[in-house]
Tab-separated table of C-alpha atoms in Angstrom:
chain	number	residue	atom	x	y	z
Z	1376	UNK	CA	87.021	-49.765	48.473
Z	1377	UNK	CA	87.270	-51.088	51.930
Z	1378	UNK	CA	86.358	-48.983	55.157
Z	1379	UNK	CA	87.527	-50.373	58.410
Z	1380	UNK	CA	86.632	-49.114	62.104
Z	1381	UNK	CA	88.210	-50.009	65.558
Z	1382	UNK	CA	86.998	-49.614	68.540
Z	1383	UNK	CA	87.711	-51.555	71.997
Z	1384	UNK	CA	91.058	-49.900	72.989
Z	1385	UNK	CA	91.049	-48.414	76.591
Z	1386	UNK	CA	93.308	-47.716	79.181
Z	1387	UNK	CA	94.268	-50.858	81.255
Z	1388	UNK	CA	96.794	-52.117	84.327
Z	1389	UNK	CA	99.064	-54.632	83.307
Z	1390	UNK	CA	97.391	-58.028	83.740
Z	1391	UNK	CA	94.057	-56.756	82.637
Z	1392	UNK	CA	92.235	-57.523	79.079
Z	1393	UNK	CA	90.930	-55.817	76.045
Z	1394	UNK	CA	88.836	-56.860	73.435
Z	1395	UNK	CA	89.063	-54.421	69.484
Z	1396	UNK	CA	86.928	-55.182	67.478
Z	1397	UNK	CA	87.082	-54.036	63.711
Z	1398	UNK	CA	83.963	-53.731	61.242
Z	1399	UNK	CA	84.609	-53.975	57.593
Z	1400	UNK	CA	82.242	-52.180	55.102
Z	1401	UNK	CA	82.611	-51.512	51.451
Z	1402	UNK	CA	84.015	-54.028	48.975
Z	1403	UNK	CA	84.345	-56.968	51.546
Z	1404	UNK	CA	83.792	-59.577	49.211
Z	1405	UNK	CA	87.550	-59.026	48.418
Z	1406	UNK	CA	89.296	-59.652	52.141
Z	1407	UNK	CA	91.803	-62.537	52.013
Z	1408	UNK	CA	93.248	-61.394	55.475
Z	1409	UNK	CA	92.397	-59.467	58.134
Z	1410	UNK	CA	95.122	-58.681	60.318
Z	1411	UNK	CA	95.944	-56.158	63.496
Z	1412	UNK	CA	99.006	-54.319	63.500
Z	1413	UNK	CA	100.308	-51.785	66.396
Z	1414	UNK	CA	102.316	-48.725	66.680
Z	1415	UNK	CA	104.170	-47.218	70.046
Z	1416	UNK	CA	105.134	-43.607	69.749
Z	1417	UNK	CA	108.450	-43.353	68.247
Z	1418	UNK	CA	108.131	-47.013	66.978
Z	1419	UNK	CA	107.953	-49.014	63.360
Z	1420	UNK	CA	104.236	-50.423	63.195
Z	1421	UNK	CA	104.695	-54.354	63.829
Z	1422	UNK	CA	102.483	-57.089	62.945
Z	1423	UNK	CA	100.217	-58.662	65.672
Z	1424	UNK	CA	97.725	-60.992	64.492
Z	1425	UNK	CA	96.358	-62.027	61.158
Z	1426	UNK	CA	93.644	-64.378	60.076
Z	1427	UNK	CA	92.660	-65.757	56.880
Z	1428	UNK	CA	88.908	-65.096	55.668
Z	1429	UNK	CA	88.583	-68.298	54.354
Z	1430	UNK	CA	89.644	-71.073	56.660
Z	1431	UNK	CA	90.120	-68.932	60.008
Z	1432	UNK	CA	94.005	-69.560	60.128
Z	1433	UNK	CA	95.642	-67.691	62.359
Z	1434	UNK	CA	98.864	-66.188	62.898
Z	1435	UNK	CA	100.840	-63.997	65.958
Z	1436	UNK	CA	103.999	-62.180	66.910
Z	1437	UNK	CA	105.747	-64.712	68.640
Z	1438	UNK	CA	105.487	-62.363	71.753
Z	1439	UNK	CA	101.276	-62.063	71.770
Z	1440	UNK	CA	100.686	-65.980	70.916
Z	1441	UNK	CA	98.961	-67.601	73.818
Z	1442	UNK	CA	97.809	-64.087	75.249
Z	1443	UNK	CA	95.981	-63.031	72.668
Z	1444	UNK	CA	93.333	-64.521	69.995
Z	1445	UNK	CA	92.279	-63.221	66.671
Z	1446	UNK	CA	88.649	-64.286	65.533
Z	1447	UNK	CA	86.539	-63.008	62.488
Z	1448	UNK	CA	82.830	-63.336	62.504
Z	1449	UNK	CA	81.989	-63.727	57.877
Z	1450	UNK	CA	78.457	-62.648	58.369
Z	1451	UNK	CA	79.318	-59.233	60.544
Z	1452	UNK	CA	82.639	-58.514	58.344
Z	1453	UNK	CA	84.322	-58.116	61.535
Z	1454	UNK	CA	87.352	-59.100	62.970
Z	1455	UNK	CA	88.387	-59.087	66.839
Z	1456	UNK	CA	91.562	-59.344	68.879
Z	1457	UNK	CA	91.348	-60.628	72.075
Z	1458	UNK	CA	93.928	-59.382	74.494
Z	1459	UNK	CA	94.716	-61.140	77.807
Z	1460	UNK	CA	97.519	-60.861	80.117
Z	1461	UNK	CA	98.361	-57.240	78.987
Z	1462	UNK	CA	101.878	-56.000	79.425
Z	1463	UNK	CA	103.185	-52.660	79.660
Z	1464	UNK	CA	104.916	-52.791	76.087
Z	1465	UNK	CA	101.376	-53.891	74.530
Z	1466	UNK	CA	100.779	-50.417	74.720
Z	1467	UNK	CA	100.464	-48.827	70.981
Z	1468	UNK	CA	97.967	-47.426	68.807
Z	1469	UNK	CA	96.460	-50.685	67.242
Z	1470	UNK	CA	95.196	-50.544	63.576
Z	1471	UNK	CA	93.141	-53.410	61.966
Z	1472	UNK	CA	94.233	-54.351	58.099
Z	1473	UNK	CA	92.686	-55.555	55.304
Z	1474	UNK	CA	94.387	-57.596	52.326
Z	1475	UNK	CA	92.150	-57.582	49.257
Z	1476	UNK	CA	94.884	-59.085	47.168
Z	1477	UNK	CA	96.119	-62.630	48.581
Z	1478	UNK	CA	99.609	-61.832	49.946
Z	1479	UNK	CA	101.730	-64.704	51.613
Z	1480	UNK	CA	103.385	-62.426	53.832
Z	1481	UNK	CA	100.727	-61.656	56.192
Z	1482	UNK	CA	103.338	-60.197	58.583
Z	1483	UNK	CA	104.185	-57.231	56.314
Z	1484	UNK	CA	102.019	-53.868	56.307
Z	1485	UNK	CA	102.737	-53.055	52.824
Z	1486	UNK	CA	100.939	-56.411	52.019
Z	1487	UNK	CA	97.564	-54.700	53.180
Z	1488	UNK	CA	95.818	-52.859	51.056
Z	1489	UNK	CA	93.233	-50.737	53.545
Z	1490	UNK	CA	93.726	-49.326	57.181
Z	1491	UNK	CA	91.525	-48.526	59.589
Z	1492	UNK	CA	92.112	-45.176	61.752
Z	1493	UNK	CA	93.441	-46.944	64.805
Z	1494	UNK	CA	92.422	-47.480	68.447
Z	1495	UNK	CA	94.624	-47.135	71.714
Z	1496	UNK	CA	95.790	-49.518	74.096
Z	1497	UNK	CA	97.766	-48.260	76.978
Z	1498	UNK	CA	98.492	-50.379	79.576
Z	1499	UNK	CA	100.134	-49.369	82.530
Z	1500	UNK	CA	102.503	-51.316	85.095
């Protein structure tokens, strides 16, 4: 229904920034959220950033907010996370997420209905 693709992830020292960006195809008519979620090796995946299609709100772990940004661009069906300040325990594999169905818990992975293949961050100290 919906295809997503990352790209952006590289390898960075701690400090440094990172833009992902994720392109939507498909079905797109149906996003209610995008969001970005990441995964260390050995790790749960965790929420990182969501952001309503209509509107633009935004939302953050608690431990990204005021490091990094979430934007969408409507038109290009893309979504980006903008990462500043990166810290050692940013890195992860980080996946961009699509909600087709209106969830209130943006936070949660099951509430997303289509994943993208992911992208890697690794950020060293």
């Amino acid at each position: 229904q919906v295809q997503l693709v990352e790209s952006g992830g590289g390898l960075v020292q701690a400090g440094g920034s990172l833009r992902l960006s994720c392109a939507a195809s498909g079905r797109t008519f149906n996003i209610h959220t995008m969001g970005w979620f990441r995964q260390a090796p050995g790790k749960e995946r965790e929420f990182v950033a969501a952001i309503a299609w209509s509107g633009g709100s935004t939302y953050y772990k608690d431990s990204v907010q005021g490091r990094f940004t979430i934007s969408r661009d409507n038109a290009k069906n893309t979504v980006y996370l903008q990462m500043n300040s990166l810290k050692p325990e940013d890195t992860a594999v980080y996946y961009c997420a699509v909600d087709a169905s209106g969830t209130y818990y943006r936070s949660r992975p099951w509430s997303y209905d289509y994943w993208g293949q992911g992208t890697q961050v690794t950020v060293s100290s």
